[in-house]
Amino acid sequence: MDLHVSLETGRLSAGVYDQLRAAILDGRLRPGDALPPTRDFARRLDVSRNTVTNAYQRLIAEGFLVGRIGAGTFVSDDVPALRPLARRRPGASPLRPHASWADTTATVEPATAASHDFRIGVPDAKLFPWDAWRRLVARQLRTPRSRTAGGYAEPDGDPALREAIARHVGLSRAVRASADDVLVTSGAQQAFDLVARVLVERGTTVAIEEPGYPQVRRVFAAAGARIAPTPVDAEGLDVAQLPARARVVYVTPSHQFPLGVAMSLPRRLALLDWAERTGAAIVEDDYDSELRFDGRPLEPLQSLDRAGRVLYVGTFSKIMLPALRLGFVIAPPSLMPALRAARALADSCGTLATQTALAAFMADGSLARHVRRVLRTYRERRDRLVDALERELDGVMTAIPSAAGLHLASWFDDRRTDTAAVVRAALAAGVAVDSLEPFYLRRSRPGLALGYGAIPRSSIDEGIRRLATCLRRVRS
Ligand SMILES: Cc1ncc(COP(=O)(O)O)c(C=O)c1O
């Protein structure tokens, strides 16, 4: 316990007493907490040991502390925390963030007690290779390099991981990059944050898919951008509707988030052509490209780009776990020094042990094997969900065909459906689903996004049956 105590000369013992008593009453010191030995505490406060002993004895006599012979002095189990910590003087005006931070919507998925969890964005933690990962991280911590590493790591990430990522996306996605083009980030989210720092000034127009990924919208808005929601149709982003003044365009061409459509090749070429003409940057978010079930994936914008306009962002959140916080951005050489500096300013560098563990996991082929294994499971779940929707909700809800990822978007056939009421009724019946509404900045079309990352295949039919019952109830 390292309690801060400040003392005035003249009332040393009373000062120690007052501050310990206050710490107990406002809950900073809790029942059972051990107090420092009197000799250590006195040395730290630069007072005599008697001063501290007197204060402890007074608090013991009043029942705040208890002394246990041979063990030390502890906060008594019988003292309740009487008043909450007073944080500021009543009437003092609180500090406020600037206007770009008006939207402070939390993004952490609230825990749900739903027995049938179709929420999107979460992979199945049971599929994570826990044993292999534990062994790899332990091995990284045993290496002489990590035991002697007292300083900071490189801001652009572990060199072996950058090499492994360049190879991985080169083989699996035909992305043209060397290790020098890769900046390892704390998930895709940090990549977006760094890109916003180096490309956005107050008032810069950033075009975002509509509907689109709210976390990207928020990160650019917080950097001062003017957000231009640009519609998505069955071929992906409608390039013809991009505002000419946009300096940055954010897209999810492989698997549009949240609708799930793939951007057609003519649209990809049109977007690249548009960016070359206008000088805008394209942020290509390839967040779940490993999870492709059917068909041949179209080439990423990055590999079609001949003008150095594309920043390619990837993540290990879907294929591994979101809490690992491992992602990357592959940017044109002209942007790399600024991105590297932005990362150094944001958090210096990442966590070396997980980066080197992932590099080893990729280098020996374990990641490729893991992807094949989870792909099989997720494909079975996706197929089961499509069948269940057709069986239970034909004529009520239409799923948008999707060849990849961990979720399926579906429109309500009746556009007057009250989506919020459906979501509420479903949750009451133990089924957690997401409305498509929060993904729109403007007028939304009613529908649901149904994830199959967190739900076992055996629960899908029952979950959709319950959802169908709720929908009938809400519509009647
Ligand atoms: C569209 C999109 N991009 C990226 C991500 C991944 O973000 P991160 O790597 O920060 O976990 C997600 C996660 O839900 C997402 O939906």
Tab-separated table of N, CA and C in Angstrom, residues 87-96:
chain	number	residue	atom	x	y	z
A	87	ARG	N	-14.964	15.047	-5.024
A	87	ARG	CA	-14.071	15.280	-6.156
A	87	ARG	C	-13.876	16.764	-6.446
A	88	ARG	N	-14.899	17.548	-6.176
A	88	ARG	CA	-14.680	18.973	-6.430
A	88	ARG	C	-15.602	19.792	-5.538
A	89	ARG	N	-15.224	21.045	-5.373
A	89	ARG	CA	-15.988	21.964	-4.556
A	89	ARG	C	-17.348	22.176	-5.221
A	90	PRO	N	-18.461	22.147	-4.458
A	90	PRO	CA	-19.757	22.394	-5.087
A	90	PRO	C	-19.730	23.779	-5.739
A	91	GLY	N	-20.281	23.883	-6.946
A	91	GLY	CA	-20.338	25.184	-7.606
A	91	GLY	C	-19.168	25.440	-8.537
A	92	ALA	N	-18.067	24.685	-8.375
A	92	ALA	CA	-16.920	24.906	-9.276
A	92	ALA	C	-17.299	24.394	-10.664
A	93	SER	N	-17.011	25.162	-11.705
A	93	SER	CA	-17.452	24.717	-13.033
A	93	SER	C	-16.497	23.634	-13.540
A	94	PRO	N	-17.079	22.521	-14.030
A	94	PRO	CA	-16.232	21.388	-14.440
A	94	PRO	C	-15.501	21.675	-15.750
A	95	LEU	N	-14.371	21.028	-15.953
A	95	LEU	CA	-13.661	21.128	-17.233
A	95	LEU	C	-14.465	20.404	-18.304
A	96	ARG	N	-14.451	20.933	-19.490
A	96	ARG	CA	-15.206	20.310	-20.596
A	96	ARG	C	-14.265	20.016	-21.766
